[in-house]
XYZ file of C-alpha atoms in Angstrom:
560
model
C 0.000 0.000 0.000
C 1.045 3.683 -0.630
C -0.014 6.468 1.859
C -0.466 9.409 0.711
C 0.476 12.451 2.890
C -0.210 16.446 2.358
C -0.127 19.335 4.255
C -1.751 22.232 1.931
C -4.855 22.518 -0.614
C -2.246 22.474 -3.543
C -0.373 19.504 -2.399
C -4.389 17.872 -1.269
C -5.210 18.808 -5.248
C -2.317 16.730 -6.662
C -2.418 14.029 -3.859
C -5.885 13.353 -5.076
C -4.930 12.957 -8.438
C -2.735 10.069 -7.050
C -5.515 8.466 -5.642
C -7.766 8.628 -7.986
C -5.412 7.079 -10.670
C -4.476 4.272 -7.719
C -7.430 3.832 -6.139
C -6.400 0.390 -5.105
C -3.074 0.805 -4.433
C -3.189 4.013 -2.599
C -4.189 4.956 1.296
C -4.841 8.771 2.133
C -3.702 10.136 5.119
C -5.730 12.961 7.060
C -4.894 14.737 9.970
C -1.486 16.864 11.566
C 0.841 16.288 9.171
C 3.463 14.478 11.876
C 1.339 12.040 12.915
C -0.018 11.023 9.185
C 3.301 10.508 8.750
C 4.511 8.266 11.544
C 1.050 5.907 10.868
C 1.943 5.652 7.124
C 5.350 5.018 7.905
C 4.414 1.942 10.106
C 1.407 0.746 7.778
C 2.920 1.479 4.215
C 5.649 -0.051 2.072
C 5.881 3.282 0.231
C 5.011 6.855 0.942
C 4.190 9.764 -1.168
C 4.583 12.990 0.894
C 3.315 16.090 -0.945
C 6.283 18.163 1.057
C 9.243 19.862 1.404
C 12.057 17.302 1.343
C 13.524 19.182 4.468
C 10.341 18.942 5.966
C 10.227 14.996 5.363
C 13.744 14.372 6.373
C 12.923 15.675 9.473
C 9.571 13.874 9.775
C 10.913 10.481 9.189
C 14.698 10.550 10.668
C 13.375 9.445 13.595
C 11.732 6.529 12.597
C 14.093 5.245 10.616
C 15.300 1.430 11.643
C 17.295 0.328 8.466
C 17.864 -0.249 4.638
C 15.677 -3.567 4.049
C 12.957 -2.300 6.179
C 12.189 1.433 5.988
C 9.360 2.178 3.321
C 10.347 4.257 0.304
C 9.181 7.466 0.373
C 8.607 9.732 -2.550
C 8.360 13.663 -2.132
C 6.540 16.359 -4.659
C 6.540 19.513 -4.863
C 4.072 22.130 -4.139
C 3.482 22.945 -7.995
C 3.705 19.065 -9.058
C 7.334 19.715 -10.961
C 9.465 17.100 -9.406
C 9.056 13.370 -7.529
C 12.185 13.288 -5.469
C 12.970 9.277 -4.777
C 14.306 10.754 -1.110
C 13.948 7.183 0.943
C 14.572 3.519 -0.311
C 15.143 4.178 -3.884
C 16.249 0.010 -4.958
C 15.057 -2.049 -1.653
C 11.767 0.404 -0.826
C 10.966 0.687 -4.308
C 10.833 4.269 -4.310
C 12.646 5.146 -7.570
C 10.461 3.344 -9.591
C 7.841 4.794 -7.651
C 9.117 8.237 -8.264
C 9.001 7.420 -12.218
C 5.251 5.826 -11.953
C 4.096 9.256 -9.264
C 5.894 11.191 -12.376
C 4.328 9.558 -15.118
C 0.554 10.980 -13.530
C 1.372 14.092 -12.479
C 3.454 15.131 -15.183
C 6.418 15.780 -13.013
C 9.851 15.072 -13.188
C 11.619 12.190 -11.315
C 14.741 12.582 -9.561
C 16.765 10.005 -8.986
C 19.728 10.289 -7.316
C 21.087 6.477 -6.682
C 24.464 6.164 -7.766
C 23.624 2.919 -10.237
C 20.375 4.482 -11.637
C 22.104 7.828 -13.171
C 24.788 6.359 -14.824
C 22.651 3.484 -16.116
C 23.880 0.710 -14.296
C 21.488 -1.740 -12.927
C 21.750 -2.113 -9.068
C 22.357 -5.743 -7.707
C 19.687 -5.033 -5.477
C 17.815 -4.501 -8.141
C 17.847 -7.928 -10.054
C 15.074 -9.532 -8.422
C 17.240 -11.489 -6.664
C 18.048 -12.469 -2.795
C 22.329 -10.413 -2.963
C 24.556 -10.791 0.512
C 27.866 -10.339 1.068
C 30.198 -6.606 0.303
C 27.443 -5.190 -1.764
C 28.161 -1.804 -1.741
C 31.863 -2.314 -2.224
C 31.070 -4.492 -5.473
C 28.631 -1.719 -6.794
C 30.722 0.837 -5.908
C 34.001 -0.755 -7.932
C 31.100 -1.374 -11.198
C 30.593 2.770 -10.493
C 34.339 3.475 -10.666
C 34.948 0.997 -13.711
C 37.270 -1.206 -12.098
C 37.761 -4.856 -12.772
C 34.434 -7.021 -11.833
C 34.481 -10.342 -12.623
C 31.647 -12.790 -13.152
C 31.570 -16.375 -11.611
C 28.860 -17.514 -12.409
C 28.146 -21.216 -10.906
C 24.238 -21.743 -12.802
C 22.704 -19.893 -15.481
C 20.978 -17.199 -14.699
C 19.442 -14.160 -17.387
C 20.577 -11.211 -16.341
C 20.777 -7.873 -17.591
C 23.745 -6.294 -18.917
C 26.433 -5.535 -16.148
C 30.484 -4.715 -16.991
C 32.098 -7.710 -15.751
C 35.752 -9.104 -16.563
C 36.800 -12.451 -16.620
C 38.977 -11.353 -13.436
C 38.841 -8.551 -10.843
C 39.592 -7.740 -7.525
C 35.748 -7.720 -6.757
C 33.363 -10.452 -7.743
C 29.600 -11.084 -8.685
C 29.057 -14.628 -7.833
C 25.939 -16.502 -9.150
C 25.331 -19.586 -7.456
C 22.284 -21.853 -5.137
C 25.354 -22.799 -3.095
C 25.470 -21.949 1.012
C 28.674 -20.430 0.655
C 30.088 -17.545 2.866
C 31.266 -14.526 0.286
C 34.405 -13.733 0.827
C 36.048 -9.857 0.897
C 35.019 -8.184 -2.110
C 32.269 -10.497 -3.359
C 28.885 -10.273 -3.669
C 26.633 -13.442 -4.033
C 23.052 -13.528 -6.092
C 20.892 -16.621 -5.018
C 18.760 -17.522 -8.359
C 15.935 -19.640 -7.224
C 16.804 -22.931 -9.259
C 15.844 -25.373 -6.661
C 12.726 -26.978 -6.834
C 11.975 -29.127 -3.053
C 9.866 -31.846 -3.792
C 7.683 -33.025 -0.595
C 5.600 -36.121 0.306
C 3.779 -35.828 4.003
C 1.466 -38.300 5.529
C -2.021 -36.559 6.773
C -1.524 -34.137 9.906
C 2.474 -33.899 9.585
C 3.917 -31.179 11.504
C 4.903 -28.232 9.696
C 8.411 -28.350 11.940
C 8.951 -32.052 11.129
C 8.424 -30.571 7.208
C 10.497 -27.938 8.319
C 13.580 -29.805 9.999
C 13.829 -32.372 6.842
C 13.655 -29.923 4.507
C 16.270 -27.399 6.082
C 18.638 -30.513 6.702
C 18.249 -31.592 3.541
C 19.701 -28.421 2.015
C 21.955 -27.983 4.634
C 23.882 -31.483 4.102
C 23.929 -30.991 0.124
C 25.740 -27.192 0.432
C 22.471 -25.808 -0.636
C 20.739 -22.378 -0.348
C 17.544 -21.979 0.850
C 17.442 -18.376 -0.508
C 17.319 -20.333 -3.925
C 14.891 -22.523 -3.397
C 11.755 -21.381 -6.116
C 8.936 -23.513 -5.234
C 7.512 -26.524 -2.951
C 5.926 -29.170 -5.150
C 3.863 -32.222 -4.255
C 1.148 -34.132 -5.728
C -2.707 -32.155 -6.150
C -4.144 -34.371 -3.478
C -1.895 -32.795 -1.009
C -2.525 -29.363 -2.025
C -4.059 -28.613 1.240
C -2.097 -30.511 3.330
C -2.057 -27.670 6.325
C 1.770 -28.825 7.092
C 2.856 -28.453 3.272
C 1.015 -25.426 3.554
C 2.953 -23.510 6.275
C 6.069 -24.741 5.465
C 5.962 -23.215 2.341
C 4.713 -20.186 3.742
C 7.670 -19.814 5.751
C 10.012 -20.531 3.070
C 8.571 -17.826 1.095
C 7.721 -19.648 -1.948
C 4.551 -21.265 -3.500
C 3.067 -24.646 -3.187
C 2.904 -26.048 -6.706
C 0.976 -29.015 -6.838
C 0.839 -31.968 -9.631
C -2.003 -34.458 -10.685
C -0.968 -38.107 -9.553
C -1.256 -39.157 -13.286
C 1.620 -36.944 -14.264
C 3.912 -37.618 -11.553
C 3.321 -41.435 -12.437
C 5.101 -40.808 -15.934
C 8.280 -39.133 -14.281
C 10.866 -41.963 -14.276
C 12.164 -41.641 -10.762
C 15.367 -43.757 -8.907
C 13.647 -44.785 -5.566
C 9.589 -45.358 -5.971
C 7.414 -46.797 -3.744
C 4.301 -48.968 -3.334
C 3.021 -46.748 -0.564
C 2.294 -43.334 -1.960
C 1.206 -45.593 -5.537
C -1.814 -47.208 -2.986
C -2.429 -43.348 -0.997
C -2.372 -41.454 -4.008
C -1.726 -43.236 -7.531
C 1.880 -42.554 -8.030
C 4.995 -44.179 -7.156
C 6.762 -41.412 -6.021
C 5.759 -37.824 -4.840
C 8.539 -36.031 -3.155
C 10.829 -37.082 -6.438
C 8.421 -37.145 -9.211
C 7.188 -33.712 -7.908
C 10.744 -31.872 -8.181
C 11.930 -33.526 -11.446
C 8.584 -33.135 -12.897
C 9.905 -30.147 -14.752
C 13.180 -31.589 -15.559
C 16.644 -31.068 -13.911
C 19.309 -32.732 -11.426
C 18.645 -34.731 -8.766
C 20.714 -33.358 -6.117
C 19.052 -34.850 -3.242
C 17.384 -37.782 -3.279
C 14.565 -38.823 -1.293
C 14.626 -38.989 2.218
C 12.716 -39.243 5.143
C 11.988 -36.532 8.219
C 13.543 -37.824 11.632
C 10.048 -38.122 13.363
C 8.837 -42.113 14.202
C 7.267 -43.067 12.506
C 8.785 -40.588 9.441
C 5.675 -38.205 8.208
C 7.535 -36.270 5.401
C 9.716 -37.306 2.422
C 11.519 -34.964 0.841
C 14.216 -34.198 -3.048
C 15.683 -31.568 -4.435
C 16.030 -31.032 -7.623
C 18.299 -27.709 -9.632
C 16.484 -26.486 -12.561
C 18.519 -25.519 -15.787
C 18.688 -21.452 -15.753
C 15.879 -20.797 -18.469
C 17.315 -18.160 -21.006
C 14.844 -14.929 -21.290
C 13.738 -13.451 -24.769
C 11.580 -10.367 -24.598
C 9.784 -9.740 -28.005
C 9.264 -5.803 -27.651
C 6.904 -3.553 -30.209
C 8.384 -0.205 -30.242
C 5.578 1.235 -31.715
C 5.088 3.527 -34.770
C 8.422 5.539 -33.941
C 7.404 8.465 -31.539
C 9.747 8.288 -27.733
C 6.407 9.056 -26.057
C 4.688 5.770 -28.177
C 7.184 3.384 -26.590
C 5.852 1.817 -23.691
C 6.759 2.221 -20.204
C 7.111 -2.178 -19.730
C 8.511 -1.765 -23.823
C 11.507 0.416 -21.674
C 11.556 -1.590 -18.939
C 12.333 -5.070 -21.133
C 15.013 -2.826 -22.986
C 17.293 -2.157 -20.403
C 16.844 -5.672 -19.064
C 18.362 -7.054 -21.801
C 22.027 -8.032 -21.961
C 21.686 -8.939 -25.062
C 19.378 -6.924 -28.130
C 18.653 -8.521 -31.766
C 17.030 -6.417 -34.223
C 16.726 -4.039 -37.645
C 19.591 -1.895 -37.865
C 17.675 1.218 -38.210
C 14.718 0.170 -35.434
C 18.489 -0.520 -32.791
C 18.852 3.786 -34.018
C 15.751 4.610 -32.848
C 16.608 3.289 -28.750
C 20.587 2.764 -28.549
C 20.147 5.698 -26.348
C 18.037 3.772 -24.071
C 20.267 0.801 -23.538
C 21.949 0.036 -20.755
C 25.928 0.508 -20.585
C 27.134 -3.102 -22.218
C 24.288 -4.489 -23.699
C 25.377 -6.525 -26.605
C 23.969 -5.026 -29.633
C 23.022 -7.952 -32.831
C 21.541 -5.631 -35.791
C 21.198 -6.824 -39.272
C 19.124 -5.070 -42.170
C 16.261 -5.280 -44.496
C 15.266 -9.248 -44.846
C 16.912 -10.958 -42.228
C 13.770 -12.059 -39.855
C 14.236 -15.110 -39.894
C 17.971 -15.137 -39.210
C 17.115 -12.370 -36.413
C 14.446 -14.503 -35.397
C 16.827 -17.548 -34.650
C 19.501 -15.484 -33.067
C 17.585 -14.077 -30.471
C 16.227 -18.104 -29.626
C 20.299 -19.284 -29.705
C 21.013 -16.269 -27.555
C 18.508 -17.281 -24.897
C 18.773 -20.790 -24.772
C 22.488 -19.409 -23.490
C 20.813 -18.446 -21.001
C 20.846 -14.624 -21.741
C 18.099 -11.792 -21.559
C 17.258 -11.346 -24.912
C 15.246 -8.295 -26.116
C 13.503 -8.560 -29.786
C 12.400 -5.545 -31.179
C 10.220 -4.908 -33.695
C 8.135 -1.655 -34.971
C 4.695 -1.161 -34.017
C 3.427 -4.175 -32.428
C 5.848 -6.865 -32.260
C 2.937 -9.746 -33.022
C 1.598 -7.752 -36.246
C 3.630 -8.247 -39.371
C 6.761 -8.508 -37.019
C 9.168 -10.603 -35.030
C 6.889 -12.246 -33.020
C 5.841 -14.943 -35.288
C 9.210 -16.303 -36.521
C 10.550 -15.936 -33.037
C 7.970 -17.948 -31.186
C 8.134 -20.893 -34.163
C 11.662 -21.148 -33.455
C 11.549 -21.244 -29.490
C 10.785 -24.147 -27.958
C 9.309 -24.695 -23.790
C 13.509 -24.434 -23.157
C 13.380 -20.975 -22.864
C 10.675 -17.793 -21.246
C 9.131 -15.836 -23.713
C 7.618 -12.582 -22.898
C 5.490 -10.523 -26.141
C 5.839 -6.731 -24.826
C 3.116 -5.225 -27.029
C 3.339 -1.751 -29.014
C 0.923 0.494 -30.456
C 0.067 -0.771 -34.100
C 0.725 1.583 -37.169
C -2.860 1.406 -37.867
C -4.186 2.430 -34.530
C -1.547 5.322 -35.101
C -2.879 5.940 -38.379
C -6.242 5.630 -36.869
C -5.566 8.008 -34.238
C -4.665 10.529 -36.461
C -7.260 10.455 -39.024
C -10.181 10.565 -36.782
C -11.873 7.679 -35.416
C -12.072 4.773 -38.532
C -12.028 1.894 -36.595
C -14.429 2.558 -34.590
C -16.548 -0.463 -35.991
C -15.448 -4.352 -36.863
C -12.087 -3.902 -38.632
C -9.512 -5.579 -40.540
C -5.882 -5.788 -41.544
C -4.364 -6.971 -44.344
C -0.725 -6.994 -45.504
C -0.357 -6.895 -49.506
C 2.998 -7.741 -49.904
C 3.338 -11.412 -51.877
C 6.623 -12.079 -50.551
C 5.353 -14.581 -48.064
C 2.150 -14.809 -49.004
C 0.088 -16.063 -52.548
C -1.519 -12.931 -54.224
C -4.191 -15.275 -54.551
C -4.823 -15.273 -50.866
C -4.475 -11.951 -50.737
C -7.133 -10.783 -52.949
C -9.276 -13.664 -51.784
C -8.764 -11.629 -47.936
C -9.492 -8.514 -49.386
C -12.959 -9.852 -51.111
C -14.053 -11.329 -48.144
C -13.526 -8.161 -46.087
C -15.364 -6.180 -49.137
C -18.410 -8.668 -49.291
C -18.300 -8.483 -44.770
C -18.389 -4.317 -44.810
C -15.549 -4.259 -42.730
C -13.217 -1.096 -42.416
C -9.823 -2.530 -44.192
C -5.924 -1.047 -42.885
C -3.627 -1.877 -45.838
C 0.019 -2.816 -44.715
C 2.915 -3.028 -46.926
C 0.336 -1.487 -49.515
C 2.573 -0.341 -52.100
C 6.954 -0.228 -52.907
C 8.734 0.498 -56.160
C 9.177 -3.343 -57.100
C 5.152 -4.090 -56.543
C 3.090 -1.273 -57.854
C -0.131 -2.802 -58.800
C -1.231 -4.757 -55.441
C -2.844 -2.113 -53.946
C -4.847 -0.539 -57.181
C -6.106 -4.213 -57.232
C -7.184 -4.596 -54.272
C -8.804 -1.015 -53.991
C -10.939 -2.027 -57.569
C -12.315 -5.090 -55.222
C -13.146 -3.056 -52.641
C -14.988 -0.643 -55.377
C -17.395 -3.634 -56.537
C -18.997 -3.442 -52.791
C -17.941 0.700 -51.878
C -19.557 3.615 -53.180
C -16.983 5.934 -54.572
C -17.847 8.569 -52.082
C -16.144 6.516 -49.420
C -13.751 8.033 -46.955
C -10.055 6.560 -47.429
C -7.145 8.096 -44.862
C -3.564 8.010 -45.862
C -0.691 8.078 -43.369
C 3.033 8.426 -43.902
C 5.635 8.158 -41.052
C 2.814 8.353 -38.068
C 4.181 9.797 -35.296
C 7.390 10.372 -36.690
C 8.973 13.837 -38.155
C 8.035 13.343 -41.421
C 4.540 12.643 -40.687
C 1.826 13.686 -43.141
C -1.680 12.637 -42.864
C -4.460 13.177 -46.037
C -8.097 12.047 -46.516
C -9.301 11.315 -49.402
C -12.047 8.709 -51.016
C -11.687 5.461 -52.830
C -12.208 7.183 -56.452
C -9.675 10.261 -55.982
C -7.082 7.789 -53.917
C -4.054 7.830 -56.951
C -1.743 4.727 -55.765
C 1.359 6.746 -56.876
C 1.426 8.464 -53.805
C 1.498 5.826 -51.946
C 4.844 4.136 -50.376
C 6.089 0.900 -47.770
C 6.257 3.744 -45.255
C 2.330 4.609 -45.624
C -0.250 3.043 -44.076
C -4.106 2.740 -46.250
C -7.692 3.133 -43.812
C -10.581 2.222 -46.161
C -14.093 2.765 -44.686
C -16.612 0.781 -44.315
C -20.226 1.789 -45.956
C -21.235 4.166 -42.846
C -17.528 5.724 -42.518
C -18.214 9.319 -43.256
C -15.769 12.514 -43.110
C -17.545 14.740 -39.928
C -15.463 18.171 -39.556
C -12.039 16.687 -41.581
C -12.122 13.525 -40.037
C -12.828 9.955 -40.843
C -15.341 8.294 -38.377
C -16.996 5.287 -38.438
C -20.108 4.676 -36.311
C -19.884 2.095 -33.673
C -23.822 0.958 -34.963
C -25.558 1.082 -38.031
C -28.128 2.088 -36.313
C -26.361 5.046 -34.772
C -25.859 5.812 -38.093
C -29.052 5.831 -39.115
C -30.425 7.995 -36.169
C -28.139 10.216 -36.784
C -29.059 11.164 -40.587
């Protein structure tokens, strides 16, 4: 929860701004100013404090207990012109929360953390549980001295300057190892604990087996990712807690599928309680991996709990990202996020121009030009099944006419796959011409490079014969000049020649131009790969220079 904290009718108007944008995230805070402070300071993992920053250093100094457990706290100004990350910035969240409080007010975040302004990502920051000389690693990554990287499992992560050697270390591993002077150690959660439990065991029986069982095999508990057992245990009120306590989730497995896992010790018990030969086994490996700890039994008599743990294989990250028609203030705010993340960026040479500037320092850039999807396609797979973070990018929408579809059929259930979507170039176009889509709509590509002109014209007649508004991709280039008068004549069998067309060059980019015209007066020459073609529908009509089509016919025909 975020409290929300204000002292005057200006700073009341913008705090209620907040809150209305975050109604569910957000808590307001009435009353003298000091104590509003002190109860959202006890009740809140973040604060916004529509105050002085002298004013809220001197509110909150004295309730300040530490680093990992102070809330982050976020100050604005009176006139809404800055959101000053003052408390917390990486472990209370608040510099991301000064971006977001930025973001709706219109005000400008300052961040002052050391890793943040020069671009670096904070190893606090990865997601990760991070111990040992922290501040003495990030400090030598600040100062550009030698960092090296040992890293024990894959893990993606984003792009960091490491050496092969160094005085200072980043150490990757699920190990229970002490860091030593000048190291600090991430714990990726690659352990899966597999559990069996008879009804009613104690959660500290679960407990005791569980913590021995990592403790004997050199293992980390901060890495363990999940608690699996069988679905008819799901409830199990031991299972339950323990996992609780561990921090993790209870994953849970029908019997049937655990019965296919091939397994070193089963057992006719559990195959008679619950129709599997082995739980606390079949439930870690379930998802593939190393057996590092076979099963075992808790110490209680008789024994209530079985237990295995099994490492995962570090899944490799790719990011498909849509960048979106070309504007800065088009590109997503998760679009930016999934850039920086990446240590590792495929894509068109001149889409990498258009957010270099946004990369973090040492990202490995893999550009290529016009007609290489595939081969971009199948890099950014190869890069991730490294085990990498892998950003894709693409223009517009990276699942329209993009990357998305030749990435995803060469990735495989080896690797995470995240689609960041963009905004489209025709609800850019769209946007700019008026309102065209406002009824059923269609897009349709008429470049024949991948696809039969046959099946092209046969998608155009069916959207003709259906009434449907039409977006023409790809419509026209110097090497195919007579797709798109084509396809306009089909549309012209079932359009009257009155009917609204927009064109739209370069939306949201410099060069933009924007002209509406109808299906008789539209001359194809002026039409280029960089243009995008609207085509109403038979109630699209041009109201006050723009093209709008009814969300009804019968609106329409109210409306006459």
């Amino acid at each position: 929860m975020i409290g929300l904290i204000s002292a005057t009718a200006a700073g009341a108007a913008a705090r209620d701004r907040l809150a209305a944008a975050w109604p569910d995230r957000t808590r307001v805070y009435g009353g003298p100013v000091a104590d509003a402070v002190r109860a959202a300071f006890a009740e809140c993992d973040r604060l916004v404090c529509f105050l002085a920053t002298g004013a809220v250093v001197r509110l909150v100094a004295p309730l300040l207990h530490g680093k990992t457990d102070d809330p982050g706290v976020v100050c604005v100004d009176e006139a809404g012109r800055y959101a000053v990350s003052l408390l917390g910035g990486h472990g209370g969240g608040a510099n991301e929360l000064a971006r977001e409080v930025g973001e709706v007010l219109g005000a400008e975040p300052v961040v002052t953390t050391a890793t943040d302004a020069v671009g670096l990502p904070g190893l606090d920051t990865l997601g990760l549980p991070v111990e040992g000389d922290v501040a003495a690693v990030s400090r030598a990554l600040l100062d550009g001295e030698a960092v090296a990287l040992r890293a024990e499992v894959t893990w993606p992560l984003p792009p960091l300057p490491v050496a092969a050697e160094g005085a200072y270390t980043v150490r990757v591993t699920d190990r229970s190892v002490e860091p030593a002077g000048g190291e600090a150690v991430l714990r990726p959660p690659t352990l899966v604990v597999g559990m069996g439990a008879s009804k009613g065991a104690p959660v500290e029986e679960v407990l005791a087996l569980v913590e021995s069982a990592l403790r004997e095999a050199g293992l980390s508990a901060a890495s363990v990712a999940e608690v699996a057992t069988v679905d008819a245990k799901a409830g199990e009120p031991g299972l339950v807690e323990a996992a609780r306590r561990l921090g993790v989730p209870l994953v849970t497995h029908p019997a049937e599928a655990l019965a296919r896992v091939a397994v070193p010790n089963p057992s006719n018990a559990p195959l008679a309680a619950v129709g599997t030969p082995s739980v606390a086994e079949a439930a870690a490996l379930v998802g593939g991996g190393e057996l590092l700890v076979p099963k075992r039994k808790s110490a209680g008599s008789p024994a209530m709990a079985t237990c295995a743990v099994v490492r995962r294989p570090g899944r490799g990250r790719l990011a498909v990202v849509g960048l979106g028609p070309g504007a800065r203030d088009l590109l997503t705010p998760r679009a930016r996020n999934e850039l920086r993340r990446a240590s590792v960026l495929v894509g068109l040479d001149q889409y990498v121009d258009q957010i270099r500037d946004l990369l973090r320092p040492g990202t490995r850039v893999l550009e290529s030009g016009l007609g290489a999807e595939e081969e971009r396609a199948r890099t950014a797979v190869e890069e991730a099944r490294r085990g990498q973070a892998v950003a894709l990018i693409g223009s517009g929408d990276a699942g329209v006419y993009a990357m998305a579809s030749p990435a995803l059929a060469e990735a495989s259930d080896d690797i995470d796959v995240i689609g960041v979507p963009g905004v489209t170039a025709a609800l850019a176009a769209g946007a700019l011409l008026g309102a065209p889509l406002g009824h059923d709509h269609v897009s349709i590509s008429l470049s024949d490079l991948h696809t039969p002109w046959e099946v092209i014209e046969r998608r155009v007649r069916a959207a003709a014969e259906a009434d449907l508004v039409v977006t023409f991709y790809n419509p026209r280039s110097r090497g195919r000049d007579w797709q798109l008068p084509k396809a306009l004549a089909v549309l012209a069998g079932h359009r009257a020649p009155a009917t609204p067309v927009g064109i739209v060059r370069n939306a949201s980019r410099a060069d933009e131009s924007v002209r509406l015209t109808t299906l008789a007066a539209l001359d194809p020459a002026t039409v280029d790969m960089m243009t995008v073609v609207t085509v109403g529908n038979t109630a699209t009509r041009q109201i006050a220079g723009r093209m709008v089509t009814p969300r009804g016919y019968r609106w329409q025909e109210e409306t006459r």
